[in-house]
Amino acid sequence: MPGRNGRGRIGGRKWQGMVRGCGYRLTIPRRAVMEVLSSTDEHLSAEEVYHRVHDQYPAVGLTTIYRTLELLFGLGLVSRLDFGDGRARYELSAGSPKGHHHHLICTKCRKVIDYTEFIKDELEFLERAEKGLAEKYDFEIRDHVIQFRGLCKDCKDRNNK
Amino acid sequence: MPGRNGRGRIGGRKWQGMVRGCGYRLTIPRRAVMEVLSSTDEHLSAEEVYHRVHDQYPAVGLTTIYRTLELLFGLGLVSRLDFGDGRARYELSAGSPKGHHHHLICTKCRKVIDYTEFIKDELEFLERAEKGLAEKYDFEIRDHVIQFRGLCKDCKDRNNK
DNA sequence: CTTGATAATGGAAATCATTTTCAATAAGAA
DNA sequence: TTCTTATTGAAAATGATTTCCATTATCAAG
């Protein structure tokens, strides 16, 4: 039964407590957006989220989708990604069925590969760097972005032909 | 004589050969944009570049600045950065007086710190990761983005007060 | 289970960065 | 100096995201 989202229930459903706990109400649009993000491993734009939510709840408007994504992003429940195509993209951050991962972006065809390799290696590096930077610059580091950009197999080949 | 840009001449002035070599003409706007980017260590938006160029050459229009930045970015002479404030920012990539560095971004006040520490460490990690990813996904990696995001000293303190 | 205060919503209009259009201009090969 | 054509500038178009504001729905309190 695919689509049931790997490790089960929507990110653990802890998000609801998170939302209520911060004094926000639990509304249809908020549930719907979380539902959509939980049941995909794609990196959806606001409009794409809107379309999917709209299928279930035609009354929900695009404006609300933007507001909701912003809220969830602010709470750290959702990651906002920039792949350089002029629109923000979103994915569940913690509890994502994908786990900790980063992105490999083809600058030609805009394909995005999520990779989880080298993460061990990376965590070591990140830990050292974060600690060092936090100390030296008195910064409270909350997040990091690591992306590799280049040409995917197809675009690379197409270039050389 | 500050402003003369540390290690001297505009990124080595090799860029002109690069531009001509690729069949592009050497024009006032192109020189002016390179001049502006060479003489600052800030991360300028297109509009900011426009204003500075405009001071010297009032005839140059904003559209051309956009086009020029796009061109220079395509040639790899300029890096396009995204700090999440809804506008692209630019800096000289190679030959920059700043050398290889990454960014530490305050998500509250939008201050950006360029850091060069831990780069050695990082290069090792990057090398391994790039090689591994390139192989596994048959990807030609051309660039990477590493950012740390969080709260700077001031915003952190202001939060706790 | 009501009720009421007010957070949240939806649609339309507004913003704002960036892109496109197109006629006028200028770089540079000949 | 001339000519071809890349480049430019101004204005209009675009497209993502935000703002406005009157309406609606959540949920704490009764």
mmCIF file of C-alpha atoms (C1' of nucleotides) in Angstrom:
data_model
loop_
_atom_site.group_PDB
_atom_site.id
_atom_site.type_symbol
_atom_site.label_atom_id
_atom_site.label_comp_id
_atom_site.label_asym_id
_atom_site.label_seq_id
_atom_site.Cartn_x
_atom_site.Cartn_y
_atom_site.Cartn_z
ATOM 1 C CA MET A 1 0.000 0.000 0.000
ATOM 2 C CA PRO A 2 2.194 2.773 -1.266
ATOM 3 C CA GLY A 3 1.341 6.365 -0.530
ATOM 4 C CA ARG A 4 0.762 5.427 3.054
ATOM 5 C CA ASN A 5 4.030 7.191 3.651
ATOM 6 C CA GLY A 6 6.781 4.868 4.766
ATOM 7 C CA ARG A 7 7.282 5.174 8.462
ATOM 8 C CA GLY A 8 3.580 5.751 8.983
ATOM 9 C CA ARG A 9 1.454 8.535 10.313
ATOM 10 C CA ILE A 10 1.918 12.083 9.254
ATOM 11 C CA GLY A 11 5.287 13.016 10.645
ATOM 12 C CA GLY A 12 4.199 11.411 13.883
ATOM 13 C CA ARG A 13 1.282 13.810 14.225
ATOM 14 C CA LYS A 14 3.278 15.642 16.840
ATOM 15 C CA TRP A 15 2.952 18.704 14.685
ATOM 16 C CA GLN A 16 -0.558 19.293 15.925
ATOM 17 C CA GLY A 17 0.661 19.700 19.471
ATOM 18 C CA MET A 18 3.370 21.982 18.178
ATOM 19 C CA VAL A 19 0.862 24.188 16.410
ATOM 20 C CA ARG A 20 -1.640 24.311 19.265
ATOM 21 C CA GLY A 21 1.142 24.743 21.760
ATOM 22 C CA CYS A 22 2.272 27.905 20.023
ATOM 23 C CA GLY A 23 -1.225 29.322 20.313
ATOM 24 C CA TYR A 24 -2.277 28.648 16.726
ATOM 25 C CA ARG A 25 -5.564 27.057 15.856
ATOM 26 C CA LEU A 26 -5.920 23.753 14.120
ATOM 27 C CA THR A 27 -7.711 24.478 10.890
ATOM 28 C CA ILE A 28 -8.667 22.619 7.783
ATOM 29 C CA PRO A 29 -6.059 24.316 5.601
ATOM 30 C CA ARG A 30 -3.317 23.582 8.098
ATOM 31 C CA ARG A 31 -4.249 19.945 8.346
ATOM 32 C CA ALA A 32 -4.577 19.699 4.612
ATOM 33 C CA VAL A 33 -1.178 21.221 3.899
ATOM 34 C CA MET A 34 0.516 18.908 6.365
ATOM 35 C CA GLU A 35 -1.346 15.996 4.856
ATOM 36 C CA VAL A 36 -0.156 16.885 1.373
ATOM 37 C CA LEU A 37 3.440 17.371 2.405
ATOM 38 C CA SER A 38 3.388 14.168 4.412
ATOM 39 C CA SER A 39 2.256 12.058 1.556
ATOM 40 C CA THR A 40 4.842 12.990 -1.009
ATOM 41 C CA ASP A 41 8.572 13.032 -1.372
ATOM 42 C CA GLU A 42 8.502 15.763 -3.969
ATOM 43 C CA HIS A 43 9.538 19.352 -3.429
ATOM 44 C CA LEU A 44 6.296 21.175 -3.996
ATOM 45 C CA SER A 45 5.844 24.821 -4.818
ATOM 46 C CA ALA A 46 3.123 26.773 -3.040
ATOM 47 C CA GLU A 47 0.951 26.491 -6.090
ATOM 48 C CA GLU A 48 1.448 22.755 -6.332
ATOM 49 C CA VAL A 49 0.488 22.384 -2.710
ATOM 50 C CA TYR A 50 -2.521 24.536 -3.471
ATOM 51 C CA HIS A 51 -3.666 22.286 -6.297
ATOM 52 C CA ARG A 52 -3.392 19.163 -4.197
ATOM 53 C CA VAL A 53 -5.147 20.694 -1.249
ATOM 54 C CA HIS A 54 -7.746 22.049 -3.588
ATOM 55 C CA ASP A 55 -8.592 18.553 -4.797
ATOM 56 C CA GLN A 56 -9.706 17.648 -1.295
ATOM 57 C CA TYR A 57 -10.899 21.045 -0.123
ATOM 58 C CA PRO A 58 -11.925 23.299 -2.986
ATOM 59 C CA ALA A 59 -12.763 26.085 -0.591
ATOM 60 C CA VAL A 60 -9.179 26.650 0.441
ATOM 61 C CA GLY A 61 -7.531 29.540 -1.337
ATOM 62 C CA LEU A 62 -4.012 30.065 -2.577
ATOM 63 C CA THR A 63 -3.419 32.928 -0.183
ATOM 64 C CA THR A 64 -4.029 30.640 2.731
ATOM 65 C CA ILE A 65 -1.609 28.103 1.353
ATOM 66 C CA TYR A 66 1.088 30.769 1.303
ATOM 67 C CA ARG A 67 0.237 31.829 4.824
ATOM 68 C CA THR A 68 0.160 28.280 6.076
ATOM 69 C CA LEU A 69 3.465 27.338 4.526
ATOM 70 C CA GLU A 70 5.015 30.437 6.037
ATOM 71 C CA LEU A 71 3.628 29.503 9.437
ATOM 72 C CA LEU A 72 4.803 25.913 9.287
ATOM 73 C CA PHE A 73 8.169 27.087 8.069
ATOM 74 C CA GLY A 74 8.412 29.482 10.966
ATOM 75 C CA LEU A 75 7.639 26.658 13.350
ATOM 76 C CA GLY A 76 10.356 24.569 11.790
ATOM 77 C CA LEU A 77 7.921 21.894 10.696
ATOM 78 C CA VAL A 78 8.521 22.587 7.051
ATOM 79 C CA SER A 79 11.663 23.440 5.099
ATOM 80 C CA ARG A 80 11.634 26.090 2.462
ATOM 81 C CA LEU A 81 13.968 25.299 -0.399
ATOM 82 C CA ASP A 82 15.380 27.359 -3.196
ATOM 83 C CA PHE A 83 16.497 25.541 -6.291
ATOM 84 C CA GLY A 84 16.977 28.679 -8.303
ATOM 85 C CA ASP A 85 13.866 28.434 -10.423
ATOM 86 C CA GLY A 86 12.234 31.522 -9.004
ATOM 87 C CA ARG A 87 9.740 29.907 -6.708
ATOM 88 C CA ALA A 88 10.040 28.540 -3.202
ATOM 89 C CA ARG A 89 9.621 24.836 -2.668
ATOM 90 C CA TYR A 90 8.632 23.037 0.458
ATOM 91 C CA GLU A 91 9.108 19.723 2.152
ATOM 92 C CA LEU A 92 8.476 18.331 5.581
ATOM 93 C CA SER A 93 11.553 18.943 7.658
ATOM 94 C CA ALA A 94 11.676 16.689 10.675
ATOM 95 C CA GLY A 95 9.945 13.362 10.685
ATOM 96 C CA SER A 96 9.991 13.431 6.942
ATOM 97 C CA PRO A 97 9.848 9.954 5.498
ATOM 98 C CA LYS A 98 13.025 10.964 3.753
ATOM 99 C CA GLY A 99 15.093 11.583 6.843
ATOM 100 C CA HIS A 100 18.120 13.851 6.825
ATOM 101 C CA HIS A 101 19.141 14.500 3.266
ATOM 102 C CA HIS A 102 20.455 17.124 0.914
ATOM 103 C CA HIS A 103 19.967 18.077 -2.689
ATOM 104 C CA LEU A 104 21.750 17.569 -5.935
ATOM 105 C CA ILE A 105 20.363 19.993 -8.487
ATOM 106 C CA CYS A 106 20.638 19.916 -12.246
ATOM 107 C CA THR A 107 20.907 23.527 -13.336
ATOM 108 C CA LYS A 108 19.814 22.628 -16.838
ATOM 109 C CA CYS A 109 16.669 20.522 -16.506
ATOM 110 C CA ARG A 110 16.027 21.418 -12.861
ATOM 111 C CA LYS A 111 15.832 17.817 -11.777
ATOM 112 C CA VAL A 112 16.520 17.436 -8.072
ATOM 113 C CA ILE A 113 17.961 14.343 -6.475
ATOM 114 C CA ASP A 114 17.697 13.819 -2.753
ATOM 115 C CA TYR A 115 20.733 12.039 -1.459
ATOM 116 C CA THR A 116 21.443 10.605 1.913
ATOM 117 C CA GLU A 117 24.929 9.330 1.255
ATOM 118 C CA PHE A 118 27.948 10.908 2.849
ATOM 119 C CA ILE A 119 25.695 12.224 5.525
ATOM 120 C CA LYS A 120 27.776 10.586 8.208
ATOM 121 C CA ASP A 121 30.842 12.273 6.882
ATOM 122 C CA GLU A 122 28.928 15.439 6.578
ATOM 123 C CA LEU A 123 27.592 15.386 10.075
ATOM 124 C CA GLU A 124 31.108 15.326 11.405
ATOM 125 C CA PHE A 125 32.054 18.278 9.317
ATOM 126 C CA LEU A 126 28.877 20.109 10.198
ATOM 127 C CA GLU A 127 29.323 19.540 13.859
ATOM 128 C CA ARG A 128 32.821 20.911 13.882
ATOM 129 C CA ALA A 129 31.912 23.846 11.680
ATOM 130 C CA GLU A 130 28.776 24.752 13.581
ATOM 131 C CA LYS A 131 30.506 24.628 16.889
ATOM 132 C CA GLY A 132 33.427 26.670 15.655
ATOM 133 C CA LEU A 133 31.309 29.259 13.899
ATOM 134 C CA ALA A 134 28.846 29.598 16.737
ATOM 135 C CA GLU A 135 31.695 30.282 19.073
ATOM 136 C CA LYS A 136 33.732 32.582 16.924
ATOM 137 C CA TYR A 137 30.835 34.707 15.733
ATOM 138 C CA ASP A 138 28.561 34.260 18.715
ATOM 139 C CA PHE A 139 25.890 32.942 16.421
ATOM 140 C CA GLU A 140 23.071 30.600 17.261
ATOM 141 C CA ILE A 141 23.013 28.234 14.320
ATOM 142 C CA ARG A 142 19.626 26.750 13.646
ATOM 143 C CA ASP A 143 19.885 25.321 10.212
ATOM 144 C CA HIS A 144 22.172 24.701 7.317
ATOM 145 C CA VAL A 145 21.886 24.421 3.590
ATOM 146 C CA ILE A 146 24.065 22.147 1.535
ATOM 147 C CA GLN A 147 23.481 21.843 -2.164
ATOM 148 C CA PHE A 148 25.477 20.562 -5.062
ATOM 149 C CA ARG A 149 24.673 21.982 -8.456
ATOM 150 C CA GLY A 150 25.671 20.811 -11.864
ATOM 151 C CA LEU A 151 24.525 18.672 -14.754
ATOM 152 C CA CYS A 152 22.664 15.423 -14.418
ATOM 153 C CA LYS A 153 23.512 12.418 -16.544
ATOM 154 C CA ASP A 154 21.085 13.278 -19.301
ATOM 155 C CA CYS A 155 21.951 16.939 -19.612
ATOM 156 C CA LYS A 156 25.644 16.179 -19.467
ATOM 157 C CA ASP A 157 25.353 13.690 -22.310
ATOM 158 C CA ARG A 158 23.151 15.991 -24.293
ATOM 159 C CA ASN A 159 25.808 18.671 -23.992
ATOM 160 C CA ASN A 160 28.541 16.508 -25.434
ATOM 161 C CA LYS A 161 26.659 15.091 -28.351
ATOM 162 C CA MET B 1 44.015 54.093 -0.298
ATOM 163 C CA PRO B 2 41.108 51.883 0.605
ATOM 164 C CA GLY B 3 38.659 50.853 -2.032
ATOM 165 C CA ARG B 4 41.544 49.989 -4.278
ATOM 166 C CA ASN B 5 40.555 46.438 -3.559
ATOM 167 C CA GLY B 6 43.135 44.496 -1.611
ATOM 168 C CA ARG B 7 45.051 42.274 -3.949
ATOM 169 C CA GLY B 8 44.878 44.909 -6.644
ATOM 170 C CA ARG B 9 43.401 44.977 -10.100
ATOM 171 C CA ILE B 10 39.865 43.995 -10.750
ATOM 172 C CA GLY B 11 39.897 40.263 -10.242
ATOM 173 C CA GLY B 12 43.046 40.158 -12.330
ATOM 174 C CA ARG B 13 41.312 41.706 -15.308
ATOM 175 C CA LYS B 14 41.343 38.285 -16.857
ATOM 176 C CA TRP B 15 37.598 38.549 -17.057
ATOM 177 C CA GLN B 16 37.842 40.733 -20.106
ATOM 178 C CA GLY B 17 39.568 37.965 -22.036
ATOM 179 C CA MET B 18 36.940 35.560 -20.776
ATOM 180 C CA VAL B 19 34.142 37.769 -22.035
ATOM 181 C CA ARG B 20 35.699 38.534 -25.393
ATOM 182 C CA GLY B 21 36.783 34.938 -25.757
ATOM 183 C CA CYS B 22 33.209 33.800 -25.506
ATOM 184 C CA GLY B 23 32.214 36.145 -28.284
ATOM 185 C CA TYR B 24 30.690 38.838 -26.128
ATOM 186 C CA ARG B 25 31.482 42.474 -26.572
ATOM 187 C CA LEU B 26 33.187 44.585 -23.988
ATOM 188 C CA THR B 27 30.728 47.297 -23.159
ATOM 189 C CA ILE B 28 30.458 50.109 -20.673
ATOM 190 C CA PRO B 29 27.797 48.389 -18.593
ATOM 191 C CA ARG B 30 29.815 45.202 -18.399
ATOM 192 C CA ARG B 31 32.943 47.016 -17.328
ATOM 193 C CA ALA B 32 30.976 49.063 -14.858
ATOM 194 C CA VAL B 33 29.308 46.073 -13.226
ATOM 195 C CA MET B 34 32.617 44.280 -12.848
ATOM 196 C CA GLU B 35 34.129 47.452 -11.453
ATOM 197 C CA VAL B 36 31.394 47.751 -8.858
ATOM 198 C CA LEU B 37 31.569 44.132 -7.801
ATOM 199 C CA SER B 38 35.336 44.259 -7.639
ATOM 200 C CA SER B 39 35.427 47.188 -5.329
ATOM 201 C CA THR B 40 33.176 45.911 -2.593
ATOM 202 C CA ASP B 41 32.914 42.959 -0.314
ATOM 203 C CA GLU B 42 29.172 43.341 0.092
ATOM 204 C CA HIS B 43 26.558 41.084 -1.436
ATOM 205 C CA LEU B 44 24.753 43.451 -3.733
ATOM 206 C CA SER B 45 21.315 43.041 -5.201
ATOM 207 C CA ALA B 46 20.749 43.888 -8.847
ATOM 208 C CA GLU B 47 19.222 47.166 -7.836
ATOM 209 C CA GLU B 48 22.118 48.065 -5.601
ATOM 210 C CA VAL B 49 24.530 47.325 -8.408
ATOM 211 C CA TYR B 50 22.355 49.487 -10.610
ATOM 212 C CA HIS B 51 22.560 52.444 -8.236
ATOM 213 C CA ARG B 52 26.323 52.254 -7.992
ATOM 214 C CA VAL B 53 26.775 51.891 -11.703
ATOM 215 C CA HIS B 54 24.320 54.693 -12.219
ATOM 216 C CA ASP B 55 26.482 57.057 -10.170
ATOM 217 C CA GLN B 56 29.255 56.679 -12.718
ATOM 218 C CA TYR B 57 27.175 56.058 -15.824
ATOM 219 C CA PRO B 58 23.676 57.491 -15.532
ATOM 220 C CA ALA B 59 22.804 56.226 -18.976
ATOM 221 C CA VAL B 60 22.916 52.588 -17.957
ATOM 222 C CA GLY B 61 19.518 51.116 -17.227
ATOM 223 C CA LEU B 62 18.372 48.559 -14.687
ATOM 224 C CA THR B 63 17.420 46.074 -17.365
ATOM 225 C CA THR B 64 20.972 45.986 -18.576
ATOM 226 C CA ILE B 65 22.229 45.401 -15.080
ATOM 227 C CA TYR B 66 20.024 42.350 -14.851
ATOM 228 C CA ARG B 67 21.194 41.128 -18.204
ATOM 229 C CA THR B 68 24.811 41.745 -17.379
ATOM 230 C CA LEU B 69 24.660 39.981 -14.052
ATOM 231 C CA GLU B 70 23.003 37.033 -15.736
ATOM 232 C CA LEU B 71 25.741 36.933 -18.340
ATOM 233 C CA LEU B 72 28.567 37.161 -15.843
ATOM 234 C CA PHE B 73 26.888 34.540 -13.737
ATOM 235 C CA GLY B 74 26.616 32.261 -16.723
ATOM 236 C CA LEU B 75 30.306 32.710 -17.402
ATOM 237 C CA GLY B 76 31.078 31.826 -13.823
ATOM 238 C CA LEU B 77 32.645 35.191 -13.133
ATOM 239 C CA VAL B 78 29.964 36.133 -10.655
ATOM 240 C CA SER B 79 28.115 34.134 -8.022
ATOM 241 C CA ARG B 80 24.419 34.528 -7.513
ATOM 242 C CA LEU B 81 23.407 34.142 -3.904
ATOM 243 C CA ASP B 82 20.095 33.603 -2.207
ATOM 244 C CA PHE B 83 19.790 34.660 1.378
ATOM 245 C CA GLY B 84 16.061 34.182 1.507
ATOM 246 C CA ASP B 85 15.056 37.817 1.300
ATOM 247 C CA GLY B 86 13.356 37.544 -2.034
ATOM 248 C CA ARG B 87 16.027 39.041 -4.208
ATOM 249 C CA ALA B 88 19.158 37.647 -5.744
ATOM 250 C CA ARG B 89 22.492 38.923 -4.548
ATOM 251 C CA TYR B 90 25.778 38.897 -6.344
ATOM 252 C CA GLU B 91 29.468 38.787 -5.638
ATOM 253 C CA LEU B 92 32.604 38.177 -7.636
ATOM 254 C CA SER B 93 33.256 34.473 -7.642
ATOM 255 C CA ALA B 94 36.808 33.639 -8.560
ATOM 256 C CA GLY B 95 39.587 36.104 -7.979
ATOM 257 C CA SER B 96 37.421 37.790 -5.436
ATOM 258 C CA PRO B 97 39.471 39.600 -2.841
ATOM 259 C CA LYS B 98 37.553 37.484 -0.388
ATOM 260 C CA GLY B 99 38.751 34.117 -1.622
ATOM 261 C CA HIS B 100 36.835 30.928 -1.023
ATOM 262 C CA HIS B 101 34.272 31.513 1.664
ATOM 263 C CA HIS B 102 30.762 30.704 2.759
ATOM 264 C CA HIS B 103 27.934 32.504 4.480
ATOM 265 C CA LEU B 104 26.481 32.697 7.916
ATOM 266 C CA ILE B 105 23.044 34.278 7.707
ATOM 267 C CA CYS B 106 20.971 35.840 10.440
ATOM 268 C CA THR B 107 17.376 34.990 9.617
ATOM 269 C CA LYS B 108 16.131 37.827 11.784
ATOM 270 C CA CYS B 109 18.082 40.921 10.774
ATOM 271 C CA ARG B 110 19.440 39.460 7.546
ATOM 272 C CA LYS B 111 23.014 40.250 8.409
ATOM 273 C CA VAL B 112 25.432 38.056 6.491
ATOM 274 C CA ILE B 113 28.871 37.099 7.683
ATOM 275 C CA ASP B 114 31.435 35.747 5.271
ATOM 276 C CA TYR B 115 33.581 33.178 6.925
ATOM 277 C CA THR B 116 36.685 31.469 5.719
ATOM 278 C CA GLU B 117 37.317 29.310 8.738
ATOM 279 C CA PHE B 118 36.863 25.574 8.609
ATOM 280 C CA ILE B 119 37.296 25.769 4.898
ATOM 281 C CA LYS B 120 40.137 23.313 4.962
ATOM 282 C CA ASP B 121 37.980 20.851 6.799
ATOM 283 C CA GLU B 122 35.205 21.605 4.469
ATOM 284 C CA LEU B 123 37.212 21.123 1.339
ATOM 285 C CA GLU B 124 38.015 17.619 2.428
ATOM 286 C CA PHE B 125 34.402 16.869 3.014
ATOM 287 C CA LEU B 126 33.391 18.506 -0.225
ATOM 288 C CA GLU B 127 35.919 16.611 -2.204
ATOM 289 C CA ARG B 128 34.790 13.275 -0.870
ATOM 290 C CA ALA B 129 31.134 14.111 -1.248
ATOM 291 C CA GLU B 130 31.479 15.519 -4.732
ATOM 292 C CA LYS B 131 33.447 12.584 -5.948
ATOM 293 C CA GLY B 132 31.043 10.104 -4.409
ATOM 294 C CA LEU B 133 27.923 11.851 -5.639
ATOM 295 C CA ALA B 134 29.292 12.434 -9.098
ATOM 296 C CA GLU B 135 30.011 8.760 -9.379
ATOM 297 C CA LYS B 136 26.877 7.384 -7.842
ATOM 298 C CA TYR B 137 24.478 9.654 -9.685
ATOM 299 C CA ASP B 138 26.558 10.241 -12.785
ATOM 300 C CA PHE B 139 26.372 13.936 -12.130
ATOM 301 C CA GLU B 140 28.799 16.620 -13.206
ATOM 302 C CA ILE B 141 29.086 18.798 -10.142
ATOM 303 C CA ARG B 142 29.971 22.373 -10.921
ATOM 304 C CA ASP B 143 29.206 24.241 -7.784
ATOM 305 C CA HIS B 144 28.059 23.925 -4.218
ATOM 306 C CA VAL B 145 26.191 25.990 -1.709
ATOM 307 C CA ILE B 146 26.907 25.852 1.983
ATOM 308 C CA GLN B 147 25.081 28.166 4.319
ATOM 309 C CA PHE B 148 24.494 28.275 8.006
ATOM 310 C CA ARG B 149 21.390 30.075 9.187
ATOM 311 C CA GLY B 150 20.407 31.217 12.612
ATOM 312 C CA LEU B 151 20.534 34.201 14.919
ATOM 313 C CA CYS B 152 23.406 36.608 15.160
ATOM 314 C CA LYS B 153 24.680 37.837 18.496
ATOM 315 C CA ASP B 154 22.426 40.883 18.594
ATOM 316 C CA CYS B 155 19.221 39.152 17.558
ATOM 317 C CA LYS B 156 19.904 36.277 19.909
ATOM 318 C CA ASP B 157 20.345 38.662 22.829
ATOM 319 C CA ARG B 158 17.330 40.687 21.829
ATOM 320 C CA ASN B 159 15.286 37.494 21.875
ATOM 321 C CA ASN B 160 16.250 36.635 25.404
ATOM 322 C CA LYS B 161 15.814 40.007 26.979
ATOM 323 C "C1'" DC C 1 -23.984 22.454 23.838
ATOM 324 C "C1'" DT C 2 -24.230 27.564 23.057
ATOM 325 C "C1'" DT C 3 -21.780 31.832 22.829
ATOM 326 C "C1'" DG C 4 -18.432 35.253 21.892
ATOM 327 C "C1'" DA C 5 -13.886 37.075 21.115
ATOM 328 C "C1'" DT C 6 -10.780 36.984 17.734
ATOM 329 C "C1'" DA C 7 -7.622 34.199 14.913
ATOM 330 C "C1'" DA C 8 -7.922 32.601 10.336
ATOM 331 C "C1'" DT C 9 -9.652 32.698 5.763
ATOM 332 C "C1'" DG C 10 -10.597 33.864 0.673
ATOM 333 C "C1'" DG C 11 -10.734 36.780 -3.200
ATOM 334 C "C1'" DA C 12 -9.301 40.773 -5.320
ATOM 335 C "C1'" DA C 13 -6.012 44.161 -5.686
ATOM 336 C "C1'" DA C 14 -1.336 45.543 -4.777
ATOM 337 C "C1'" DT C 15 3.740 44.649 -4.636
ATOM 338 C "C1'" DC C 16 8.025 43.741 -6.199
ATOM 339 C "C1'" DA C 17 11.777 41.420 -8.474
ATOM 340 C "C1'" DT C 18 12.808 39.969 -12.845
ATOM 341 C "C1'" DT C 19 11.838 39.343 -17.921
ATOM 342 C "C1'" DT C 20 10.254 40.516 -22.436
ATOM 343 C "C1'" DT C 21 9.551 43.611 -26.359
ATOM 344 C "C1'" DC C 22 11.220 46.501 -29.735
ATOM 345 C "C1'" DA C 23 13.170 50.402 -31.785
ATOM 346 C "C1'" DA C 24 17.597 52.904 -31.273
ATOM 347 C "C1'" DT C 25 22.649 52.539 -30.397
ATOM 348 C "C1'" DA C 26 27.322 51.176 -30.318
ATOM 349 C "C1'" DA C 27 31.265 47.414 -30.522
ATOM 350 C "C1'" DG C 28 34.566 45.876 -33.423
ATOM 351 C "C1'" DA C 29 35.690 43.105 -37.808
ATOM 352 C "C1'" DA C 30 36.670 44.408 -42.321
ATOM 353 C "C1'" DT D 1 35.109 54.888 -41.794
ATOM 354 C "C1'" DT D 2 31.595 51.457 -42.701
ATOM 355 C "C1'" DC D 3 28.550 47.859 -41.875
ATOM 356 C "C1'" DT D 4 26.715 43.919 -39.409
ATOM 357 C "C1'" DT D 5 24.685 42.649 -35.505
ATOM 358 C "C1'" DA D 6 25.167 42.284 -30.497
ATOM 359 C "C1'" DT D 7 23.685 45.312 -26.949
ATOM 360 C "C1'" DT D 8 21.062 48.610 -24.829
ATOM 361 C "C1'" DG D 9 17.123 51.404 -22.496
ATOM 362 C "C1'" DA D 10 12.413 52.406 -21.598
ATOM 363 C "C1'" DA D 11 8.118 50.753 -21.067
ATOM 364 C "C1'" DA D 12 5.092 47.045 -20.630
ATOM 365 C "C1'" DA D 13 4.457 42.315 -19.199
ATOM 366 C "C1'" DT D 14 5.039 38.571 -16.072
ATOM 367 C "C1'" DG D 15 4.799 35.750 -12.132
ATOM 368 C "C1'" DA D 16 5.427 34.774 -7.411
ATOM 369 C "C1'" DT D 17 4.144 36.430 -3.116
ATOM 370 C "C1'" DT D 18 1.706 39.901 0.019
ATOM 371 C "C1'" DT D 19 -1.660 42.972 1.616
ATOM 372 C "C1'" DC D 20 -6.482 44.433 2.452
ATOM 373 C "C1'" DC D 21 -10.656 43.760 4.423
ATOM 374 C "C1'" DA D 22 -15.066 41.951 5.066
ATOM 375 C "C1'" DT D 23 -16.599 37.191 6.299
ATOM 376 C "C1'" DT D 24 -16.099 32.780 8.697
ATOM 377 C "C1'" DA D 25 -14.712 29.288 11.899
ATOM 378 C "C1'" DT D 26 -11.901 27.764 16.069
ATOM 379 C "C1'" DC D 27 -12.156 26.840 20.654
ATOM 380 C "C1'" DA D 28 -12.124 28.779 25.616
ATOM 381 C "C1'" DA D 29 -15.484 29.950 28.725
ATOM 382 C "C1'" DG D 30 -19.991 29.630 30.517
#
